[in-house]
Structure formats: structure tokens, C-alpha cells
mmCIF file with all atom_site columns, C-alpha atoms in Angstrom:
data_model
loop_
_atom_site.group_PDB
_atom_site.id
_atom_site.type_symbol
_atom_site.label_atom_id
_atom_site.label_alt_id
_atom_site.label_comp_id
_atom_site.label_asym_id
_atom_site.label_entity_id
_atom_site.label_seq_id
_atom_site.pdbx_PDB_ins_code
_atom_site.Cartn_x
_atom_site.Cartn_y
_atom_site.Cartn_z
_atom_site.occupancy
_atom_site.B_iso_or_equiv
_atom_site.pdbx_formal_charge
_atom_site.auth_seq_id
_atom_site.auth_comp_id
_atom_site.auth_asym_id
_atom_site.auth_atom_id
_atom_site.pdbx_PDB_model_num
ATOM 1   C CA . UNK L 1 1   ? 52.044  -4.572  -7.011  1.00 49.00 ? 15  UNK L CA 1
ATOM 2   C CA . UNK L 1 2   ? 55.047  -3.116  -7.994  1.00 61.00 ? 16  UNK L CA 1
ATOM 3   C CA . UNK L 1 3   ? 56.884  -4.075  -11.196 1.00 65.00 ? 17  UNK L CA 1
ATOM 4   C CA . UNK L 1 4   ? 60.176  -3.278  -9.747  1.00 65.00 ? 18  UNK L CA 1
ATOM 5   C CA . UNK L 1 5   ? 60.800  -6.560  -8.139  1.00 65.00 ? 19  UNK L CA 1
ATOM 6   C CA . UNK L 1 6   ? 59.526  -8.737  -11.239 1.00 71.00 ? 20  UNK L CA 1
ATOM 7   C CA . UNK L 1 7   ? 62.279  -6.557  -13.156 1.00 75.00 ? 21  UNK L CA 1
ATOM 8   C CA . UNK L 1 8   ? 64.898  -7.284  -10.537 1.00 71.00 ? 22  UNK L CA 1
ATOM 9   C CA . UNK L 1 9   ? 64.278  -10.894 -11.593 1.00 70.00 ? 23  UNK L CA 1
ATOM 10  C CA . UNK L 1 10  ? 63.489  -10.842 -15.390 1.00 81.00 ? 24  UNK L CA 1
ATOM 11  C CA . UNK L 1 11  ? 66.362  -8.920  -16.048 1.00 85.00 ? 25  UNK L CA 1
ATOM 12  C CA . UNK L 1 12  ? 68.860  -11.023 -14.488 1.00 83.00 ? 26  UNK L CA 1
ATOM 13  C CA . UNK L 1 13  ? 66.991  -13.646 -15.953 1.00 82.00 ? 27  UNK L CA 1
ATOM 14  C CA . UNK L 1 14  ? 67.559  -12.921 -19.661 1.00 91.00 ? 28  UNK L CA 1
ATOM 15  C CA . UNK L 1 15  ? 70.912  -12.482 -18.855 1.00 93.00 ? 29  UNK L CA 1
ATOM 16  C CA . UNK L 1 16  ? 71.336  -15.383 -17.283 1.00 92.00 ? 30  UNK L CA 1
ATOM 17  C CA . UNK L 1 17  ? 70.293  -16.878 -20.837 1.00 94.00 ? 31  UNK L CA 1
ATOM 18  C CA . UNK L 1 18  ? 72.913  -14.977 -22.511 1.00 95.00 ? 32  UNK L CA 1
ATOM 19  C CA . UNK L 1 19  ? 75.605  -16.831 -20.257 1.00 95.00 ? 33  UNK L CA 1
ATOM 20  C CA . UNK L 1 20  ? 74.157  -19.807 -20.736 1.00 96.00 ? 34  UNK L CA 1
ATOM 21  C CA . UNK L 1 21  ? 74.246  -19.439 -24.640 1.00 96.00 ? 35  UNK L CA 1
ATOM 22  C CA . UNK L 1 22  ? 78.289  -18.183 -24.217 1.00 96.00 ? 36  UNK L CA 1
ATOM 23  C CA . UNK L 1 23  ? 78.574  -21.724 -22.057 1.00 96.00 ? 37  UNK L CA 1
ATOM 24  C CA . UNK L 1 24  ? 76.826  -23.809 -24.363 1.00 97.00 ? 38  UNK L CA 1
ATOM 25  C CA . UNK L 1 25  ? 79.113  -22.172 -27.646 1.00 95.00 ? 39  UNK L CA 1
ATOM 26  C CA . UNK L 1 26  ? 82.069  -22.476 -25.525 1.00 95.00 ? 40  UNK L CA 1
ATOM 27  C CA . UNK L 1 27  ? 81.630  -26.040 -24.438 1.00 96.00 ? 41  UNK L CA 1
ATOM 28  C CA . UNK L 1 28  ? 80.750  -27.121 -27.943 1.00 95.00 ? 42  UNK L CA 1
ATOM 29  C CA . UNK L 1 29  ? 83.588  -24.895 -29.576 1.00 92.00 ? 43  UNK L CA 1
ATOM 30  C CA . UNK L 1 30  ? 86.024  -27.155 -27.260 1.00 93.00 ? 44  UNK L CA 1
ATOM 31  C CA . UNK L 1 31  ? 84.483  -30.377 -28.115 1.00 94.00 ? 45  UNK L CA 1
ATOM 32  C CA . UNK L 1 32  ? 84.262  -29.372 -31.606 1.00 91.00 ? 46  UNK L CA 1
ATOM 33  C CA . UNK L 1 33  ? 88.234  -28.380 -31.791 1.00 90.00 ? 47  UNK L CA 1
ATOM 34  C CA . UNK L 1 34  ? 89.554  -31.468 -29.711 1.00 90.00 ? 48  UNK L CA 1
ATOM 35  C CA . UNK L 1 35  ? 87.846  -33.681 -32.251 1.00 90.00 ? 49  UNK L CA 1
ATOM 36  C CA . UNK L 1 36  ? 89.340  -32.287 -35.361 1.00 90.00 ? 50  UNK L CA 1
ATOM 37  C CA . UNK L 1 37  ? 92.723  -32.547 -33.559 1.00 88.00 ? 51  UNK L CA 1
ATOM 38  C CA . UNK L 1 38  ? 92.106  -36.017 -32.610 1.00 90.00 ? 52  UNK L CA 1
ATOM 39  C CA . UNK L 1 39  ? 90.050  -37.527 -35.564 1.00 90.00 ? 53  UNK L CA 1
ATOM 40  C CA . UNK L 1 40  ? 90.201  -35.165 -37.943 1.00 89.00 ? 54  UNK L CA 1
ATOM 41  C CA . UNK L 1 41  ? 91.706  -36.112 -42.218 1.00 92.00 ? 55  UNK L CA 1
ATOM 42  C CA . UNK L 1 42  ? 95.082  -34.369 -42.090 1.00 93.00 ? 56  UNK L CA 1
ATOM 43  C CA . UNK L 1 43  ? 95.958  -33.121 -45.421 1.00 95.00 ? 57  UNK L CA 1
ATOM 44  C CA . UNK L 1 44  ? 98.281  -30.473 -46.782 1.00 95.00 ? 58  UNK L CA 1
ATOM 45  C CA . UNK L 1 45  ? 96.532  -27.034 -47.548 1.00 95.00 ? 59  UNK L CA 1
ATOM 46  C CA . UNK L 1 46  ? 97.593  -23.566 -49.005 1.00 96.00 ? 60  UNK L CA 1
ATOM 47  C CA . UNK L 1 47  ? 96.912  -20.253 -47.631 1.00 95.00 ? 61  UNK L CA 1
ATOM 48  C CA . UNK L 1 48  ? 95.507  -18.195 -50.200 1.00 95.00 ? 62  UNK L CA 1
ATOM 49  C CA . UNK L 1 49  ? 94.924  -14.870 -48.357 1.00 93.00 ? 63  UNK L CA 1
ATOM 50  C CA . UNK L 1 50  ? 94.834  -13.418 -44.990 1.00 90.00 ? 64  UNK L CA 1
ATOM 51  C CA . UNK L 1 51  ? 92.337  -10.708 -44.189 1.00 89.00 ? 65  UNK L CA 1
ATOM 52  C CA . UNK L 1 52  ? 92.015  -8.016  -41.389 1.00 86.00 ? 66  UNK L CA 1
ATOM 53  C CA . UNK L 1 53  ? 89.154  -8.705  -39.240 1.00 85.00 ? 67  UNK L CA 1
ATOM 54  C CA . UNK L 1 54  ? 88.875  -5.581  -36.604 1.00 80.00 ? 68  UNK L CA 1
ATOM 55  C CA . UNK L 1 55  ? 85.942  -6.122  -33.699 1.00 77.00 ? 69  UNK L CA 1
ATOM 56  C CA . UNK L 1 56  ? 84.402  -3.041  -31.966 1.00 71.00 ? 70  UNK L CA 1
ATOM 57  C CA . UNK L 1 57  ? 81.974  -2.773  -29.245 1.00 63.00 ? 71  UNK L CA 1
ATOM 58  C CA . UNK L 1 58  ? 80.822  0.470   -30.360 1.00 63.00 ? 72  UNK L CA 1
ATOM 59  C CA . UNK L 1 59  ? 81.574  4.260   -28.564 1.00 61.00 ? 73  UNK L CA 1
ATOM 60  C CA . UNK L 1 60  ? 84.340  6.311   -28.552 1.00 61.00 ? 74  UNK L CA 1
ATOM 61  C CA . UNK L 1 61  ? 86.830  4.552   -25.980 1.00 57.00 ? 75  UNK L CA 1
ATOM 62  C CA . UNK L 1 62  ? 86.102  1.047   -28.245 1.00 62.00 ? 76  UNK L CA 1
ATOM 63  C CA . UNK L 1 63  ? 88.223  -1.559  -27.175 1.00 69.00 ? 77  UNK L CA 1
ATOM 64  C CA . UNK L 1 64  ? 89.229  -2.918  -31.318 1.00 72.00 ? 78  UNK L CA 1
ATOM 65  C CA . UNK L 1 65  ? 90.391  -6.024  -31.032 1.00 76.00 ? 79  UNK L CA 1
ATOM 66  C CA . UNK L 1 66  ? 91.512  -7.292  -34.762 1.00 80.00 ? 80  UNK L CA 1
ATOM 67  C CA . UNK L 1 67  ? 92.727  -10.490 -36.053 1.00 81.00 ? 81  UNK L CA 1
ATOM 68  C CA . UNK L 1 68  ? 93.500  -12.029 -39.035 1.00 86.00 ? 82  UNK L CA 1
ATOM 69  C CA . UNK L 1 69  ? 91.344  -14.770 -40.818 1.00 91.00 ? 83  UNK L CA 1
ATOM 70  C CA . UNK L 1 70  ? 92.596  -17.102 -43.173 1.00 93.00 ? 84  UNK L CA 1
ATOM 71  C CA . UNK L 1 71  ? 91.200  -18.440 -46.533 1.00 95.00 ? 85  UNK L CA 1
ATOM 72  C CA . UNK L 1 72  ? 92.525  -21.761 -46.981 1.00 96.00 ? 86  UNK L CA 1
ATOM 73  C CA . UNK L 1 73  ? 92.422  -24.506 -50.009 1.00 97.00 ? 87  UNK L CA 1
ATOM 74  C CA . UNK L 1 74  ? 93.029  -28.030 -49.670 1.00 96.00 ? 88  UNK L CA 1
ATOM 75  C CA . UNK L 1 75  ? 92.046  -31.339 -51.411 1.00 95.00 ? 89  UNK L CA 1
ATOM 76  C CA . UNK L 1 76  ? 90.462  -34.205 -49.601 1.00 94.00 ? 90  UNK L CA 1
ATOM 77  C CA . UNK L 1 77  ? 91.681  -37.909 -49.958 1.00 89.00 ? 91  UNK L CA 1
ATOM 78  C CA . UNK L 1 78  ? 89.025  -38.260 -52.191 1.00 90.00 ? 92  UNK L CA 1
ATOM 79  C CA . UNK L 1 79  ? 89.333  -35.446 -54.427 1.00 92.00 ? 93  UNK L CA 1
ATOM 80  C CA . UNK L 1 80  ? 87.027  -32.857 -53.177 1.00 94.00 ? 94  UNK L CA 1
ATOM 81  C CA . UNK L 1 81  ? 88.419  -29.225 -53.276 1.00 96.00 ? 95  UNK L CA 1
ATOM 82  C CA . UNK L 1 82  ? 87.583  -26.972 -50.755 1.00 96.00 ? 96  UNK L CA 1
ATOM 83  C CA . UNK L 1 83  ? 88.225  -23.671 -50.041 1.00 96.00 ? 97  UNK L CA 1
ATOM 84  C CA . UNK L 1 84  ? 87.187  -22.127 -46.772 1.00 95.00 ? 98  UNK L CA 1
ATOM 85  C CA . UNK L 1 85  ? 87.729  -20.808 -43.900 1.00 94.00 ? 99  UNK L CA 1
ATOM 86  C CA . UNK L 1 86  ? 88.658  -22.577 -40.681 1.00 93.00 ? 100 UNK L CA 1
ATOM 87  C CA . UNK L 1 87  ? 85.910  -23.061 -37.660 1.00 91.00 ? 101 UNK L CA 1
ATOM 88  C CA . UNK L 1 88  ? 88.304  -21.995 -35.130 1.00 87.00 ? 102 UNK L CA 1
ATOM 89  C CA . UNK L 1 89  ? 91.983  -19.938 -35.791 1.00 85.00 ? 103 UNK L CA 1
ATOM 90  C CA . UNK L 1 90  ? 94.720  -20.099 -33.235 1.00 83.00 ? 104 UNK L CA 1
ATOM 91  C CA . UNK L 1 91  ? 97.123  -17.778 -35.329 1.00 83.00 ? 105 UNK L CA 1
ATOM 92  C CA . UNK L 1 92  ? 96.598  -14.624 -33.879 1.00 80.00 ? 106 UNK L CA 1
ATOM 93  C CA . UNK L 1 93  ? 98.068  -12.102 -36.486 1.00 82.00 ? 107 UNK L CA 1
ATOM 94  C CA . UNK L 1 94  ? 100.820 -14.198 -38.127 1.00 84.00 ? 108 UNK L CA 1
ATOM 95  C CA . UNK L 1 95  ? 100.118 -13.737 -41.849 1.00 88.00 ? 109 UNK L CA 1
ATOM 96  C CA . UNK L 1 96  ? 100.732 -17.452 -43.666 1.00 93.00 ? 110 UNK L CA 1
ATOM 97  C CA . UNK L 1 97  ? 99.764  -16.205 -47.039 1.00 93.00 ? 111 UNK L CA 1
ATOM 98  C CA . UNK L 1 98  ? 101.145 -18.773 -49.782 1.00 93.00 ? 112 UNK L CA 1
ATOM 99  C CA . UNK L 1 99  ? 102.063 -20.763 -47.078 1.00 93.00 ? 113 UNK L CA 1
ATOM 100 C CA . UNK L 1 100 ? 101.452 -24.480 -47.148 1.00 95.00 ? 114 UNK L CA 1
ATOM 101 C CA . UNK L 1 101 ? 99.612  -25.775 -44.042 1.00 94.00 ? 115 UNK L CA 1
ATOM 102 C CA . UNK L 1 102 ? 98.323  -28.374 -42.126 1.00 93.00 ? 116 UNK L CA 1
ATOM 103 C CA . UNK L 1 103 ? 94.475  -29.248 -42.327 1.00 94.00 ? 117 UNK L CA 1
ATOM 104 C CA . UNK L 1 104 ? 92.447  -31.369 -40.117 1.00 94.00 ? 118 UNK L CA 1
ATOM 105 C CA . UNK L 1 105 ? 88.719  -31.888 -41.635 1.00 94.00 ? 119 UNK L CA 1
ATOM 106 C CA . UNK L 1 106 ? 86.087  -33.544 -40.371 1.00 93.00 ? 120 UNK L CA 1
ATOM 107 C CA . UNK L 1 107 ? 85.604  -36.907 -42.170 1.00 90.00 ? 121 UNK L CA 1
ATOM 108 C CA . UNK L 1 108 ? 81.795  -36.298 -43.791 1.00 91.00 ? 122 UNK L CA 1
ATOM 109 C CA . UNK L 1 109 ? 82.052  -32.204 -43.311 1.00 93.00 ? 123 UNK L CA 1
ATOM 110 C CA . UNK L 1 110 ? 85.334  -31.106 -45.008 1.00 94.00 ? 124 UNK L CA 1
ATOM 111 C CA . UNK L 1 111 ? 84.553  -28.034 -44.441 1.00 93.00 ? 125 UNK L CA 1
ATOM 112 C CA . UNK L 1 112 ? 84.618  -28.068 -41.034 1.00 93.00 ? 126 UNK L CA 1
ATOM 113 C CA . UNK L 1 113 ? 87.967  -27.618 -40.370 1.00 94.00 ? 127 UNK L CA 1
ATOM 114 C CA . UNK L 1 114 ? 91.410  -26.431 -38.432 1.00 92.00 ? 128 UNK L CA 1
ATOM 115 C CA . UNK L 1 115 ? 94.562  -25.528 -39.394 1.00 92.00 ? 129 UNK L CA 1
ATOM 116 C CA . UNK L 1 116 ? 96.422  -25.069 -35.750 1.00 90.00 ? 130 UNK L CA 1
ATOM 117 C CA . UNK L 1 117 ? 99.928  -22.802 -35.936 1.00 86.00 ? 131 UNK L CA 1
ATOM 118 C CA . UNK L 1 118 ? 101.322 -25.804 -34.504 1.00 86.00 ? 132 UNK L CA 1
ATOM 119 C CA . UNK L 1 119 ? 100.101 -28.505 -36.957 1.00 82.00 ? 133 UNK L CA 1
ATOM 120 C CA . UNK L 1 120 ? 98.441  -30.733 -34.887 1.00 81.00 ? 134 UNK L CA 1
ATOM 121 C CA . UNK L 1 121 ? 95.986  -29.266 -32.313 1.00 81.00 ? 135 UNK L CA 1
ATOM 122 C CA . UNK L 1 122 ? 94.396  -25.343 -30.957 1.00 84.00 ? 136 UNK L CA 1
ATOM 123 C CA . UNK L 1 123 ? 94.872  -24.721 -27.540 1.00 85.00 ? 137 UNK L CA 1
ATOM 124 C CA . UNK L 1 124 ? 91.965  -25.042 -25.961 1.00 89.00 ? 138 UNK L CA 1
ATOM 125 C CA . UNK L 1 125 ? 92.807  -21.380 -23.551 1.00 87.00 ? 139 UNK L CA 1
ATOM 126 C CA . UNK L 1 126 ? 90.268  -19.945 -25.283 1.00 86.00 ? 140 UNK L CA 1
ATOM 127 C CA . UNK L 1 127 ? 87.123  -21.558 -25.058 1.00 91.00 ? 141 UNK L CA 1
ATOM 128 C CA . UNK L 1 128 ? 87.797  -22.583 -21.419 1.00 94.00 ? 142 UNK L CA 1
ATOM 129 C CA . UNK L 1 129 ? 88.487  -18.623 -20.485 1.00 95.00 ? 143 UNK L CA 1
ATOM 130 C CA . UNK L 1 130 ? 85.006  -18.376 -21.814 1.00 94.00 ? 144 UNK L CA 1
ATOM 131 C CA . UNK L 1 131 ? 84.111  -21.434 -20.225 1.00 96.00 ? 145 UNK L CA 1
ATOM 132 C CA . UNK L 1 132 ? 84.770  -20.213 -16.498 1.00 97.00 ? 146 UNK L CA 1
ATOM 133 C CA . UNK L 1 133 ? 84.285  -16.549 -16.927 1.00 96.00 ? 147 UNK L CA 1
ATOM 134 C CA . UNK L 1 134 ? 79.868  -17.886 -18.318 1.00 96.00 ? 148 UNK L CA 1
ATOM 135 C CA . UNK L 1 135 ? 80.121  -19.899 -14.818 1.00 96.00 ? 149 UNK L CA 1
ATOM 136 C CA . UNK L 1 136 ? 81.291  -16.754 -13.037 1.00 96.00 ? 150 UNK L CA 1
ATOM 137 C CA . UNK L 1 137 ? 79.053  -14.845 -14.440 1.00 95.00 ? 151 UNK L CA 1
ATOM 138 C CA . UNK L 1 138 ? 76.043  -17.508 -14.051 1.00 94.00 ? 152 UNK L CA 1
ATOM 139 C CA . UNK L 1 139 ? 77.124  -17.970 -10.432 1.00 94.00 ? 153 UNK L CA 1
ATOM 140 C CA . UNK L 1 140 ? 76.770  -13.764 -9.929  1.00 91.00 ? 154 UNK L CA 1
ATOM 141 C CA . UNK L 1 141 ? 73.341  -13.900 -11.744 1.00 89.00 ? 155 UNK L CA 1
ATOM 142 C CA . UNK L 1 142 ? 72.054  -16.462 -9.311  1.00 88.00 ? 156 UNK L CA 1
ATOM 143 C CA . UNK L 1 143 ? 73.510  -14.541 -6.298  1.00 89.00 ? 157 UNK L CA 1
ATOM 144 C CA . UNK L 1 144 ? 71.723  -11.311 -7.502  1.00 83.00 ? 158 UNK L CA 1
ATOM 145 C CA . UNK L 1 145 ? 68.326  -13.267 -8.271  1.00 80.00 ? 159 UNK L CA 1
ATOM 146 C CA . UNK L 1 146 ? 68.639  -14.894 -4.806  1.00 83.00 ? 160 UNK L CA 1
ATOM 147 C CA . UNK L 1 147 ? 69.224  -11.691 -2.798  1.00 82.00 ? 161 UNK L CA 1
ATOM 148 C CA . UNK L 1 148 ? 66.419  -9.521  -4.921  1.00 76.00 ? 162 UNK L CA 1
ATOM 149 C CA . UNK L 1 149 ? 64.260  -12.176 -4.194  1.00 74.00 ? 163 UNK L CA 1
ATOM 150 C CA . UNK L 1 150 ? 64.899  -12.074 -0.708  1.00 79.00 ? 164 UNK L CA 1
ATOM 151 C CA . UNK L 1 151 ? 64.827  -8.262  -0.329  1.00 75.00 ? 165 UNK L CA 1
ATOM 152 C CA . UNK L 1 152 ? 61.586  -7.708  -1.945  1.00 68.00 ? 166 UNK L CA 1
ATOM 153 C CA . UNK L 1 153 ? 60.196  -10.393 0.062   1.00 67.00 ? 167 UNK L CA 1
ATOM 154 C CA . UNK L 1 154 ? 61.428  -8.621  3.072   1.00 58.00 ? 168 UNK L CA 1
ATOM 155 C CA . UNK L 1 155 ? 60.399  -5.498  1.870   1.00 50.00 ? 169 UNK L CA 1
ATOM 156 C CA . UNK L 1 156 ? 56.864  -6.795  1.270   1.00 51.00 ? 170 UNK L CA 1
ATOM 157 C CA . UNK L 1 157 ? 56.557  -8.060  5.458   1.00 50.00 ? 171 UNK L CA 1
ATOM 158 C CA . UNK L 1 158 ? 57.904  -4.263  5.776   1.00 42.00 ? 172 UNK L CA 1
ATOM 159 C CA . UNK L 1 159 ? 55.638  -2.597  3.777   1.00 45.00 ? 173 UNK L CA 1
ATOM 160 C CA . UNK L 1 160 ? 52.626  -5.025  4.341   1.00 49.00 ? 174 UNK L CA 1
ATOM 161 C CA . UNK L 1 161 ? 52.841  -6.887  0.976   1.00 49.00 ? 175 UNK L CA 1
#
């Protein structure tokens, strides 16, 4: 038997997995981000530096995407300091450095926290972009797995298999 088919299943397979694990972050990044809008401590923070994050995919025709992440110190209503940076940053490249800010922390996890642009919530564009492209790309996967599978099994009353 050929190992061609089993490939023309295992690969898409493993990739399917891959999608799955973008859909499962995604979901819970959304989940995560509504709730520190919506229950989340607000308390007034400080910016205390901005750095220059650049991503690359590798090669010579890299598509760099770069952003800037924040370092930000705040106190909690009951006097713990913490100094961090947030789970999930909607400001794109505006540089806030100095600037005071609004925090939203989760209530037992401090440092779990946002500090939205706008003051009170992210939008949530990004993780449901990533949402629908993983159930795109999970609906392709399952297309391609269907069809191999039926090729190869047509191949095989062909062929004799």
C-alpha cells in the first residue's frame, strides 16, 4: 500500500490541529478581553515605557509587522503594585509613555490585565478575524480530507486496491 494517500490525510490532519489551536486561543482571547472590560478593577495606571516589538516570518520578502508593547504600573485597591504588561493591547503604535491610563485587572489575577485606548473596552476585530479566518481554514481542511479520501478510494477500484 501506498503511503501517499495516508499522507494526503495526516497532513491535513495536523493542520487541521493547528486551526483548531488558533480557534481555541482566539475564542478564549475574546472571552478573556470582554471580561476584563465588563468585570474587571478599574484603576488609574502609568505608562512607564513603550517598546518596539517587530514580527517576521522569516525570508527575504518578510512581511514585518511591528507594534508597540507597553509596560504599565498601577496599584490595586488593596495595595498591591504591579507592573506588567497587558494580556491583550489595542494601541497599535501610539506611544503613551508617562501617560496615565486606565487599567482593568482581573479581581484575584492583577496581573491579568487591559488598558484599552479607549478606557473602557478592546475591540474585539481582532480575535474574531482570527476567529472566522480558523473556521475557513478548518472548513478547507475538511473539504481537502473529504475529496483525498474519496480519490484514493476511487483510485484503489481503478487500480484494484
Amino acid at each position: 500500500m501506498s503511503a501517499m494517500p495516508i499522507l494526503f490525510v495526516i497532513v491535513p490532519a495536523l493542520l487541521g490541529l493547528a486551526g483548531l489551536w488558533l480557534l481555541i486561543g482566539s475564542v478564549r482571547e475574546l472571552l478573556r478581553n470582554s471580561a476584563l472590560a465588563r468585570n474587571g478593577l478599574t484603576v488609574d495606571g502609568r505608562v512607564v515605557s513603550s517598546n518596539l516589538k517587530i514580527t517576521s516570518s522569516g525570508g527575504r520578502d518578510s512581511n514585518a509587522r511591528s507594534r508597540l508593547v507597553e509596560t504599565i504600573e498601577f496599584t490595586t485597591a488593596n495595595g498591591q503594585r504591579v507592573r506588567g504588561v497587558p494580556v491583550h493591547s489595542d494601541v497599535g503604535m501610539l506611544d503613551r509613555t508617562g501617560e496615565q491610563v486606565t487599567v482593568l485587572h482581573h479581581r484575584d489575577r492583577p496581573d491579568q490585565f487591559i488598558a484599552p485606548r479607549n478606557g473602557r473596552s478592546i475591540s474585539p476585530a481582532g480575535p474574531l478575524l482570527k476567529i472566522v479566518f480558523s473556521f475557513v481554514f478548518l472548513g478547507f481542511l475538511a473539504f481537502f480530507i473529504t475529496m483525498s479520501l474519496s480519490m484514493f478510494g476511487q483510485m484503489g477500484q481503478i487500480f484494484g486496491g
